[in-house]
XYZ file of C-alpha atoms in Angstrom:
382
model
C 10.923 -11.745 15.185
C 8.576 -14.228 13.665
C 5.606 -12.717 15.534
C 6.559 -9.228 14.368
C 6.885 -10.389 10.754
C 3.468 -12.007 10.918
C 1.947 -8.924 12.502
C 3.495 -6.774 9.727
C 2.231 -9.107 6.978
C -1.128 -9.211 8.485
C -1.406 -5.383 8.616
C -0.115 -5.078 5.041
C -2.712 -7.522 3.579
C -5.616 -5.997 5.592
C -4.621 -2.613 4.309
C -4.700 -3.971 0.685
C -8.023 -5.530 1.386
C -9.532 -2.367 2.857
C -8.145 -0.476 -0.187
C -9.954 -2.997 -2.470
C -13.199 -2.468 -0.642
C -12.862 1.304 -0.581
C -12.348 1.536 -4.337
C -15.058 -0.921 -4.999
C -17.362 1.748 -3.557
C -16.309 4.067 -6.462
C -16.948 1.492 -9.163
C -20.222 0.230 -7.668
C -22.022 3.334 -9.084
C -20.814 2.884 -12.651
C -23.367 0.432 -14.016
C -26.106 2.160 -11.944
C -25.912 5.535 -13.652
C -28.425 4.940 -16.425
C -30.800 3.202 -13.976
C -30.467 5.969 -11.361
C -31.103 8.627 -14.033
C -34.216 6.908 -15.262
C -35.578 6.131 -11.772
C -35.233 9.667 -10.302
C -35.554 11.652 -13.624
C -31.960 13.176 -13.800
C -30.272 14.344 -17.004
C -26.674 13.563 -18.110
C -24.863 16.310 -16.266
C -27.061 15.900 -13.015
C -26.255 12.082 -12.933
C -22.601 12.831 -13.450
C -22.662 14.907 -10.243
C -22.640 11.570 -8.319
C -18.994 11.248 -9.518
C -17.989 14.918 -9.437
C -19.388 15.708 -5.993
C -17.606 12.620 -4.603
C -14.249 13.151 -6.361
C -14.191 16.882 -5.863
C -14.710 16.673 -2.127
C -12.154 13.870 -1.959
C -9.573 15.996 -3.965
C -10.153 19.104 -1.802
C -9.703 17.203 1.449
C -6.576 15.237 0.357
C -4.236 18.112 1.525
C -5.689 18.697 5.004
C -5.961 14.771 5.318
C -2.201 14.484 4.657
C -1.301 17.187 7.148
C -3.698 15.955 9.812
C -2.480 12.379 9.427
C 1.103 13.545 10.448
C -0.471 14.614 13.793
C -3.067 11.943 14.419
C -1.333 9.029 12.740
C -2.160 7.116 9.587
C -4.058 4.331 11.206
C -6.441 6.691 13.106
C -7.164 8.730 9.940
C -7.881 5.472 7.970
C -10.305 4.265 10.654
C -12.082 7.654 10.758
C -12.354 7.550 6.913
C -13.875 4.158 6.887
C -16.361 5.093 9.575
C -17.437 8.073 7.460
C -17.853 6.006 4.410
C -19.938 3.451 6.219
C -22.349 6.185 7.284
C -22.685 7.919 3.940
C -22.920 4.776 1.839
C -25.980 3.815 3.939
C -27.419 7.280 3.525
C -27.084 6.939 -0.222
C -29.079 3.747 -0.040
C -31.978 5.562 1.521
C -31.806 8.877 -0.454
C -34.820 10.005 -2.461
C -33.526 12.445 -5.008
C -30.424 13.425 -7.096
C -29.561 16.511 -5.011
C -29.684 14.343 -1.808
C -27.819 11.547 -3.393
C -25.068 13.965 -4.548
C -24.657 15.471 -1.143
C -24.195 12.034 0.448
C -21.800 10.985 -2.192
C -19.806 14.116 -1.334
C -19.798 12.891 2.286
C -18.644 9.529 0.993
C -15.784 11.383 -0.808
C -14.802 13.056 2.541
C -14.439 9.646 4.172
C -12.441 8.264 1.233
C -10.071 11.293 1.325
C -9.100 10.360 4.892
C -8.599 6.794 3.809
C -6.741 7.389 0.502
C -4.379 9.933 1.944
C -3.035 7.413 4.427
C -3.535 3.893 2.921
C -0.689 4.005 0.481
C 1.646 5.526 3.171
C 0.724 2.664 5.543
C 1.218 0.093 2.888
C 4.647 1.336 2.007
C 5.523 1.389 5.803
C 4.550 -2.327 6.041
C 6.551 -3.337 2.920
C 10.274 -3.723 2.281
C 10.029 -2.573 -1.337
C 8.160 0.732 -2.004
C 7.621 -0.016 -5.733
C 6.074 -3.448 -4.842
C 3.795 -1.744 -2.317
C 2.537 0.854 -4.910
C 1.953 -2.049 -7.212
C -0.107 -3.868 -4.535
C -2.005 -0.631 -3.798
C -2.799 -0.011 -7.548
C -3.824 -3.660 -7.946
C -6.211 -3.300 -5.057
C -7.570 -0.312 -6.787
C -7.944 -2.246 -10.027
C -9.677 -5.221 -8.360
C -11.897 -2.860 -6.425
C -12.889 -1.139 -9.776
C -13.586 -4.612 -11.142
C -15.586 -5.815 -8.169
C -17.617 -2.671 -7.743
C -19.214 -2.622 -11.268
C -19.938 -6.377 -10.934
C -21.601 -5.915 -7.591
C -23.547 -2.902 -8.901
C -24.507 -4.751 -12.103
C -25.864 -7.780 -10.249
C -27.686 -6.046 -7.336
C -28.652 -3.137 -9.505
C -30.885 -5.496 -11.479
C -33.218 -5.615 -8.471
C -32.770 -2.050 -7.110
C -30.201 0.716 -7.472
C -30.229 0.942 -3.590
C -28.980 -2.507 -2.955
C -25.382 -1.888 -4.063
C -25.071 1.023 -1.687
C -26.393 -1.108 1.124
C -23.898 -3.903 0.283
C -21.014 -1.409 0.047
C -22.052 -0.057 3.522
C -21.696 -3.627 4.977
C -18.353 -4.295 3.269
C -16.793 -0.969 4.356
C -17.994 -1.656 7.946
C -16.113 -4.993 7.720
C -12.990 -3.145 6.634
C -13.451 -0.603 9.481
C -13.502 -3.397 11.993
C -10.448 -5.178 10.511
C -8.291 -2.066 10.356
C -9.337 -0.943 13.857
C -8.448 -4.177 15.597
C -5.786 -5.695 13.277
C -3.692 -2.910 11.753
C -1.061 -1.071 13.971
C 0.587 2.379 13.564
C 4.137 1.819 12.250
C 6.852 3.438 14.366
C 8.888 5.432 11.967
C 10.138 8.594 13.533
C 11.630 9.930 10.334
C 8.166 9.940 8.704
C 6.450 11.403 11.888
C 7.691 14.974 11.408
C 4.568 17.105 11.442
C 3.907 18.607 7.875
C 2.423 21.981 7.493
C 1.215 24.403 4.875
C 4.710 25.716 4.363
C 5.859 22.223 3.368
C 2.906 21.940 0.956
C 3.662 25.313 -0.719
C 7.371 24.319 -1.095
C 6.361 20.987 -2.709
C 3.901 22.657 -5.132
C 6.670 25.072 -6.209
C 8.899 22.137 -6.885
C 8.942 22.012 -10.685
C 9.983 18.384 -10.999
C 7.010 17.407 -8.816
C 4.590 19.826 -10.284
C 5.028 18.620 -13.842
C 4.272 15.110 -12.872
C 1.266 16.079 -10.798
C -0.155 18.123 -13.712
C 0.534 15.296 -16.075
C -1.407 13.035 -13.818
C -4.315 15.445 -13.411
C -4.635 15.547 -17.258
C -4.431 11.791 -17.532
C -7.028 11.230 -14.641
C -9.372 13.428 -16.612
C -9.325 10.853 -19.361
C -9.401 7.944 -16.927
C -12.682 9.172 -15.440
C -14.147 10.013 -18.911
C -13.898 6.196 -19.489
C -15.113 5.227 -16.070
C -17.841 7.833 -15.337
C -19.087 8.927 -18.741
C -18.797 5.863 -20.945
C -21.653 3.891 -19.163
C -24.106 6.550 -20.380
C -22.858 6.198 -24.025
C -22.876 2.390 -24.344
C -26.563 2.044 -23.601
C -26.526 -1.611 -22.583
C -28.368 -3.428 -19.727
C -27.111 -2.939 -16.099
C -25.752 -6.422 -15.700
C -23.908 -6.280 -19.103
C -22.417 -2.899 -18.130
C -21.281 -4.402 -14.866
C -19.563 -7.193 -16.649
C -17.792 -4.837 -19.121
C -16.435 -2.718 -16.363
C -15.542 -5.783 -14.340
C -13.292 -6.770 -17.329
C -11.983 -3.302 -17.449
C -11.121 -3.421 -13.769
C -9.361 -6.855 -14.000
C -7.222 -5.380 -16.807
C -6.547 -2.302 -14.663
C -5.320 -4.579 -11.822
C -3.015 -6.557 -14.111
C -1.592 -3.350 -15.609
C -0.839 -1.779 -12.278
C 0.419 -4.799 -10.320
C 2.056 -7.120 -12.826
C 2.756 -5.182 -16.097
C 4.024 -1.966 -14.423
C 6.346 -3.955 -12.022
C 7.801 -5.968 -14.901
C 8.415 -2.886 -17.044
C 9.988 -0.961 -14.131
C 12.531 -3.638 -13.690
C 13.774 -3.126 -17.240
C 13.199 0.616 -17.910
C 13.046 3.951 -16.089
C 9.461 5.159 -15.325
C 10.159 8.413 -17.019
C 10.820 6.590 -20.267
C 7.776 4.236 -20.195
C 5.196 6.755 -19.152
C 5.182 8.819 -22.457
C 4.566 5.816 -24.541
C 1.679 4.447 -22.260
C 0.034 7.913 -22.561
C 0.252 7.945 -26.360
C -1.427 4.511 -26.408
C -4.234 5.790 -24.128
C -4.763 8.835 -26.403
C -5.096 6.452 -29.389
C -7.706 4.414 -27.501
C -9.634 7.579 -26.600
C -9.564 8.613 -30.223
C -10.961 5.238 -31.134
C -13.997 5.867 -28.909
C -14.508 9.145 -30.730
C -14.256 7.908 -34.215
C -15.809 4.456 -33.974
C -19.549 4.098 -33.293
C -19.738 0.235 -33.302
C -20.891 -0.997 -29.864
C -18.757 -4.060 -29.765
C -15.622 -2.218 -30.815
C -16.266 0.371 -28.257
C -16.663 -2.266 -25.468
C -13.314 -3.843 -26.569
C -11.650 -0.476 -26.349
C -12.980 0.154 -22.920
C -11.829 -3.193 -21.657
C -8.368 -2.735 -23.254
C -8.061 0.754 -21.878
C -8.102 -0.777 -18.428
C -4.698 -2.356 -19.041
C -3.094 0.947 -20.201
C -4.829 2.805 -17.287
C -3.510 0.313 -14.752
C -0.005 0.910 -16.113
C -0.376 4.625 -16.137
C -1.738 4.697 -12.592
C 1.262 2.831 -11.136
C 3.799 4.708 -13.146
C 2.418 8.119 -12.320
C 2.266 7.242 -8.552
C 5.837 5.876 -8.599
C 7.053 8.905 -10.523
C 5.439 11.409 -8.233
C 6.582 9.849 -5.032
C 10.245 9.721 -6.445
C 10.065 13.293 -7.595
C 9.416 14.763 -3.996
C 12.008 15.232 -1.330
C 9.311 15.421 1.346
C 7.729 12.721 3.594
C 5.188 10.356 2.056
C 2.327 11.904 3.985
C 2.606 15.386 2.514
C 3.701 14.068 -0.967
C 0.690 11.609 -1.180
C -1.764 14.374 -0.035
C -0.506 16.999 -2.608
C -0.214 14.418 -5.423
C -3.709 13.009 -4.867
C -5.175 16.526 -4.517
C -3.832 17.562 -7.948
C -4.609 14.293 -9.799
C -8.110 14.013 -8.421
C -9.004 17.443 -9.484
C -8.755 16.252 -13.063
C -11.010 13.324 -12.154
C -13.562 15.511 -10.556
C -13.978 17.836 -13.576
C -14.256 15.006 -16.097
C -17.665 13.548 -15.335
C -19.767 16.780 -15.106
C -17.933 18.489 -18.013
C -18.437 15.412 -20.117
C -22.117 15.482 -19.387
C -22.447 19.213 -20.306
C -20.432 18.808 -23.480
C -22.472 15.897 -24.660
C -25.583 18.018 -24.155
C -24.182 20.920 -26.095
C -22.576 18.772 -28.910
C -23.005 15.112 -29.246
C -22.296 11.908 -27.159
C -18.850 11.307 -28.789
C -17.399 14.826 -28.338
C -16.201 14.267 -24.716
C -13.717 11.652 -26.063
C -11.993 14.044 -28.369
C -11.752 16.723 -25.695
C -10.303 14.122 -23.379
C -7.730 13.144 -26.011
C -6.475 16.781 -26.092
C -6.261 17.038 -22.285
C -4.296 13.826 -22.051
C -2.040 15.233 -24.780
C -1.376 18.275 -22.391
C -0.535 15.746 -19.695
C 2.022 14.096 -22.141
C 3.552 17.513 -22.819
C 3.799 18.258 -19.079
C 5.828 15.188 -18.251
C 8.066 15.750 -21.225
C 9.071 19.339 -20.216
C 12.606 19.632 -18.922
C 12.797 21.513 -15.721
C 15.456 22.423 -13.222
C 14.788 23.225 -9.624
C 17.063 25.721 -7.731
C 18.972 23.855 -5.004
């Protein structure tokens, strides 16, 4: 019994560690955007393709990943995903132009789709309390988002290629750890093979759809902060890395500690609207205030609210679905990451047509739509 408990705990913490490393790969690009744009001669919307190509591929592949994982098993899917990320992060480090780099980032997104569609499901399987597992998962995301910019900021001072090489090494370590030390949990109830029909039924489920659409609108705003703000702040690479490291630490605290504390006292559906309103206010602050130091403070503080929103939306979505975690996770991630995929490139285009602050007011309206979505009263037919 003790050996089984140790094995289960080891698998849980390795899954958390692998999630941290995988999300570090998202954030590592953040402080590099201005440097890469200058080095290879890319404009705002072209450089934003590094995020959009990555996230759009990841979003599109979330659904097939969730379905395939019910056949292959979550561990195998995670290992395949980490292997793909290892290869494409290395290719990013040796790329020579923006188009090539965007294609390799898309390949990176494919690998992360396989990983993200299964990591949370595995983590919940290794945990006794689902909400606690979700908190750990979101904390790993936050710490990864903190570590990524810091790594990118430090190594990016020497060359924008070095952070990609370092990420390749770290993901390969995660690949080895998961391959040899994580096992496939035996849960027959969760092993029913999901199909397209299950997906269609879930998407038609109004109580799930309203949460997923709300998350999609919120994640648009989340990635305006993460992917677009670095181009607006116009500060040195290392300073940018430190700013988003602080943002990521706040993200981790909000998702792992603040959300768990609040969920013990209040219902998720009652907390979420208030946290979205606060996020809208912060976004409006970035639109109306031009002072650099105030903007930096708003970005860092937004990490706390974002971490809370991330955990609340995930808990809310999983609870609103009657289907297995595999298909629910795949469908939810597909919808929410679509908003994330649109945000970077659309913000780059809008800033070119209007001014650098306009994307923030657009994001405020889109997040407001998300607020309206989760507040709508729906009733599903039994």
